[in-house]
mmCIF file of C-alpha atoms in Angstrom:
data_model
loop_
_atom_site.group_PDB
_atom_site.id
_atom_site.type_symbol
_atom_site.label_atom_id
_atom_site.label_comp_id
_atom_site.label_asym_id
_atom_site.label_seq_id
_atom_site.Cartn_x
_atom_site.Cartn_y
_atom_site.Cartn_z
ATOM 1 C CA UNK J 1 -40.935 117.163 -83.570
ATOM 2 C CA UNK J 2 -43.171 114.306 -82.749
ATOM 3 C CA UNK J 3 -45.225 113.497 -80.009
ATOM 4 C CA UNK J 4 -43.026 111.102 -77.994
ATOM 5 C CA UNK J 5 -39.856 114.029 -78.633
ATOM 6 C CA UNK J 6 -42.577 116.891 -77.247
ATOM 7 C CA UNK J 7 -43.453 113.632 -73.964
ATOM 8 C CA UNK J 8 -39.509 114.006 -73.422
ATOM 9 C CA UNK J 9 -38.209 117.520 -73.679
ATOM 10 C CA UNK J 10 -41.332 118.363 -70.868
ATOM 11 C CA UNK J 11 -39.745 115.076 -68.683
ATOM 12 C CA UNK J 12 -36.453 116.536 -69.181
ATOM 13 C CA UNK J 13 -37.293 120.310 -68.622
ATOM 14 C CA UNK J 14 -39.673 119.129 -65.351
ATOM 15 C CA UNK J 15 -37.301 117.257 -63.873
ATOM 16 C CA UNK J 16 -34.345 120.259 -64.067
ATOM 17 C CA UNK J 17 -36.961 122.612 -62.687
ATOM 18 C CA UNK J 18 -37.185 120.193 -59.594
ATOM 19 C CA UNK J 19 -33.812 120.008 -59.321
ATOM 20 C CA UNK J 20 -32.715 123.473 -59.427
ATOM 21 C CA UNK J 21 -36.270 124.110 -56.722
ATOM 22 C CA UNK J 22 -34.346 121.743 -54.883
ATOM 23 C CA UNK J 23 -30.842 123.330 -54.823
ATOM 24 C CA UNK J 24 -32.564 126.347 -53.903
ATOM 25 C CA UNK J 25 -34.384 124.606 -51.597
ATOM 26 C CA UNK J 26 -31.051 123.522 -49.682
ATOM 27 C CA UNK J 27 -29.455 126.295 -49.768
ATOM 28 C CA UNK J 28 -31.758 128.681 -48.350
ATOM 29 C CA UNK J 29 -31.707 125.639 -45.364
ATOM 30 C CA UNK J 30 -28.163 125.531 -45.004
ATOM 31 C CA UNK J 31 -28.388 129.719 -44.808
ATOM 32 C CA UNK J 32 -31.070 129.287 -42.177
ATOM 33 C CA UNK J 33 -28.809 127.573 -40.101
ATOM 34 C CA UNK J 34 -30.559 124.367 -40.485
ATOM 35 C CA UNK J 35 -29.575 121.490 -38.310
ATOM 36 C CA UNK J 36 -27.181 124.506 -35.988
ATOM 37 C CA UNK J 37 -27.894 124.918 -32.259
ATOM 38 C CA UNK J 38 -29.483 127.940 -31.986
ATOM 39 C CA UNK J 39 -26.822 130.618 -31.721
ATOM 40 C CA UNK J 40 -26.487 132.540 -28.459
ATOM 41 C CA UNK J 41 -26.461 136.156 -27.935
ATOM 42 C CA UNK J 42 -25.150 136.414 -24.361
ATOM 43 C CA UNK J 43 -21.681 135.317 -22.928
ATOM 44 C CA UNK J 44 -23.096 132.046 -20.343
ATOM 45 C CA UNK J 45 -21.067 130.921 -16.867
ATOM 46 C CA UNK J 46 -20.084 127.188 -18.096
ATOM 47 C CA UNK J 47 -19.396 127.236 -14.079
ATOM 48 C CA UNK J 48 -22.619 126.596 -12.810
ATOM 49 C CA UNK J 49 -23.280 122.972 -11.855
ATOM 50 C CA UNK J 50 -26.742 121.414 -13.925
ATOM 51 C CA UNK J 51 -27.729 121.201 -9.767
ATOM 52 C CA UNK J 52 -27.487 124.531 -9.209
ATOM 53 C CA UNK J 53 -29.532 125.607 -12.157
ATOM 54 C CA UNK J 54 -32.611 123.144 -11.246
ATOM 55 C CA UNK J 55 -32.292 123.623 -7.795
ATOM 56 C CA UNK J 56 -32.718 127.434 -7.718
ATOM 57 C CA UNK J 57 -35.517 127.073 -10.723
ATOM 58 C CA UNK J 58 -37.124 125.021 -7.766
ATOM 59 C CA UNK J 59 -36.840 126.657 -5.234
ATOM 60 C CA UNK J 60 -37.435 130.506 -6.771
ATOM 61 C CA UNK J 61 -40.758 129.295 -8.823
ATOM 62 C CA UNK J 62 -41.645 127.005 -5.727
ATOM 63 C CA UNK J 63 -42.260 123.405 -7.429
ATOM 64 C CA UNK J 64 -42.627 120.850 -4.620
ATOM 65 C CA UNK J 65 -43.890 117.171 -4.809
ATOM 66 C CA UNK J 66 -40.932 116.056 -7.084
ATOM 67 C CA UNK J 67 -38.217 114.484 -6.590
ATOM 68 C CA UNK J 68 -34.425 113.915 -8.633
ATOM 69 C CA UNK J 69 -33.524 110.902 -10.800
ATOM 70 C CA UNK J 70 -30.177 109.527 -9.706
ATOM 71 C CA UNK J 71 -27.877 109.882 -11.678
ATOM 72 C CA UNK J 72 -27.447 105.808 -12.247
ATOM 73 C CA UNK J 73 -30.661 106.122 -13.624
ATOM 74 C CA UNK J 74 -30.948 109.395 -15.819
ATOM 75 C CA UNK J 75 -29.654 107.637 -18.939
ATOM 76 C CA UNK J 76 -32.333 104.804 -18.740
ATOM 77 C CA UNK J 77 -35.152 107.818 -18.455
ATOM 78 C CA UNK J 78 -33.018 109.671 -20.975
ATOM 79 C CA UNK J 79 -31.160 107.885 -23.613
ATOM 80 C CA UNK J 80 -28.498 110.221 -23.902
ATOM 81 C CA UNK J 81 -25.247 108.447 -24.408
ATOM 82 C CA UNK J 82 -22.675 109.600 -21.424
ATOM 83 C CA UNK J 83 -20.301 110.380 -23.829
ATOM 84 C CA UNK J 84 -22.739 113.871 -25.141
ATOM 85 C CA UNK J 85 -23.055 114.862 -21.705
ATOM 86 C CA UNK J 86 -20.733 116.441 -18.884
ATOM 87 C CA UNK J 87 -23.563 116.481 -16.160
ATOM 88 C CA UNK J 88 -27.049 115.540 -15.542
ATOM 89 C CA UNK J 89 -29.826 116.758 -13.697
ATOM 90 C CA UNK J 90 -33.209 115.418 -13.425
ATOM 91 C CA UNK J 91 -36.521 116.171 -11.726
ATOM 92 C CA UNK J 92 -39.665 114.249 -12.291
ATOM 93 C CA UNK J 93 -43.224 114.646 -10.359
ATOM 94 C CA UNK J 94 -43.986 112.261 -7.326
ATOM 95 C CA UNK J 95 -47.007 111.266 -8.488
ATOM 96 C CA UNK J 96 -47.100 109.039 -12.337
ATOM 97 C CA UNK J 97 -50.157 111.072 -13.625
ATOM 98 C CA UNK J 98 -48.254 114.043 -13.678
ATOM 99 C CA UNK J 99 -45.849 114.783 -17.141
ATOM 100 C CA UNK J 100 -44.119 118.053 -14.485
ATOM 101 C CA UNK J 101 -40.510 117.780 -15.100
ATOM 102 C CA UNK J 102 -37.378 120.185 -15.133
ATOM 103 C CA UNK J 103 -33.564 118.772 -15.483
ATOM 104 C CA UNK J 104 -30.858 120.365 -17.392
ATOM 105 C CA UNK J 105 -27.831 118.967 -19.233
ATOM 106 C CA UNK J 106 -24.634 120.543 -19.709
ATOM 107 C CA UNK J 107 -23.018 119.403 -23.348
ATOM 108 C CA UNK J 108 -19.724 118.199 -23.889
ATOM 109 C CA UNK J 109 -19.531 120.210 -27.400
ATOM 110 C CA UNK J 110 -21.859 122.298 -29.006
ATOM 111 C CA UNK J 111 -22.307 120.121 -31.960
ATOM 112 C CA UNK J 112 -23.957 117.612 -30.316
ATOM 113 C CA UNK J 113 -27.199 119.681 -29.733
ATOM 114 C CA UNK J 114 -28.981 118.592 -31.879
ATOM 115 C CA UNK J 115 -28.281 114.262 -30.804
ATOM 116 C CA UNK J 116 -29.294 115.395 -27.319
ATOM 117 C CA UNK J 117 -32.370 116.980 -28.753
ATOM 118 C CA UNK J 118 -33.685 114.287 -30.575
ATOM 119 C CA UNK J 119 -33.309 112.087 -27.428
ATOM 120 C CA UNK J 120 -34.970 114.689 -25.266
ATOM 121 C CA UNK J 121 -38.140 114.764 -28.363
ATOM 122 C CA UNK J 122 -38.018 110.852 -27.953
ATOM 123 C CA UNK J 123 -38.455 110.920 -24.739
ATOM 124 C CA UNK J 124 -41.208 113.667 -23.954
ATOM 125 C CA UNK J 125 -43.535 111.721 -27.602
ATOM 126 C CA UNK J 126 -43.294 108.205 -25.229
ATOM 127 C CA UNK J 127 -44.173 109.650 -22.263
ATOM 128 C CA UNK J 128 -47.473 111.682 -24.312
ATOM 129 C CA UNK J 129 -48.462 108.566 -25.682
ATOM 130 C CA UNK J 130 -49.011 107.033 -22.405
ATOM 131 C CA UNK J 131 -50.010 110.314 -20.749
ATOM 132 C CA UNK J 132 -52.554 111.106 -23.365
ATOM 133 C CA UNK J 133 -54.856 108.125 -21.453
ATOM 134 C CA UNK J 134 -54.659 108.354 -18.538
ATOM 135 C CA UNK J 135 -54.577 112.326 -17.871
ATOM 136 C CA UNK J 136 -55.572 114.985 -21.161
ATOM 137 C CA UNK J 137 -54.672 118.191 -18.810
ATOM 138 C CA UNK J 138 -51.353 117.062 -18.035
ATOM 139 C CA UNK J 139 -51.132 115.858 -21.637
ATOM 140 C CA UNK J 140 -51.313 119.393 -23.048
ATOM 141 C CA UNK J 141 -48.599 120.369 -20.751
ATOM 142 C CA UNK J 142 -46.452 117.874 -21.916
ATOM 143 C CA UNK J 143 -47.521 119.492 -25.685
ATOM 144 C CA UNK J 144 -45.856 122.452 -24.852
ATOM 145 C CA UNK J 145 -42.486 121.482 -23.394
ATOM 146 C CA UNK J 146 -39.773 123.839 -23.352
ATOM 147 C CA UNK J 147 -36.713 122.786 -24.513
ATOM 148 C CA UNK J 148 -34.186 125.666 -23.985
ATOM 149 C CA UNK J 149 -30.552 125.739 -25.216
ATOM 150 C CA UNK J 150 -27.939 128.255 -23.851
ATOM 151 C CA UNK J 151 -24.065 127.087 -24.904
ATOM 152 C CA UNK J 152 -23.170 124.370 -22.968
ATOM 153 C CA UNK J 153 -25.736 123.835 -21.157
ATOM 154 C CA UNK J 154 -29.994 122.393 -22.311
ATOM 155 C CA UNK J 155 -32.754 123.174 -20.363
ATOM 156 C CA UNK J 156 -36.090 120.984 -20.009
ATOM 157 C CA UNK J 157 -39.332 122.447 -18.800
ATOM 158 C CA UNK J 158 -42.681 120.674 -18.507
ATOM 159 C CA UNK J 159 -45.251 122.707 -15.875
ATOM 160 C CA UNK J 160 -47.725 125.076 -16.644
ATOM 161 C CA UNK J 161 -45.271 127.957 -16.226
ATOM 162 C CA UNK J 162 -42.398 127.438 -18.533
ATOM 163 C CA UNK J 163 -41.785 130.504 -19.704
ATOM 164 C CA UNK J 164 -40.821 131.966 -15.851
ATOM 165 C CA UNK J 165 -38.307 129.008 -15.700
ATOM 166 C CA UNK J 166 -36.579 129.764 -18.963
ATOM 167 C CA UNK J 167 -36.153 132.965 -17.425
ATOM 168 C CA UNK J 168 -35.040 131.652 -14.743
ATOM 169 C CA UNK J 169 -32.789 130.055 -16.393
ATOM 170 C CA UNK J 170 -31.333 132.560 -18.884
ATOM 171 C CA UNK J 171 -31.302 135.214 -16.064
ATOM 172 C CA UNK J 172 -29.023 132.161 -14.268
ATOM 173 C CA UNK J 173 -26.455 131.472 -16.675
ATOM 174 C CA UNK J 174 -25.741 134.596 -18.064
ATOM 175 C CA UNK J 175 -25.762 136.310 -14.722
ATOM 176 C CA UNK J 176 -27.853 138.542 -14.087
ATOM 177 C CA UNK J 177 -28.814 137.255 -10.721
ATOM 178 C CA UNK J 178 -26.761 136.669 -8.340
ATOM 179 C CA UNK J 179 -25.088 133.276 -6.936
#
């Protein structure tokens, strides 16, 4: 076999090996549910409004110094297509140098979770760039943003006690807390 033929055989073998590895990786990602919303393990009460969810979290955790974003401004704040969500409630800090936020969105269709999550992450990233210069502590809190999904609700929490807010959210929509 000539050197040229050996190079061709090696090149083809390498390309085939790469293709086989790529197919295996894609199969594993599909099997793991890549691109699908996180699965719900518990039944949720879909009759609860996003207002009730956010108001309960704010009340239980004693948040203060925050204001509700008007329904007309939510689309500007998050740039989420109104066709994707049936309800939205957003509360943010009254202070310009604070990134505190509790928001809840109710999806029209579970299949749209990845689109809504993408818009949320874009919003958080844009805020992070601005806040890093102003207030490093708040910037760290923004990096620890929690996005919790429990069909059909998506909760966004930027606070110093995200875990408590997530627990309150899950308990409320799964009926573990009386209304």
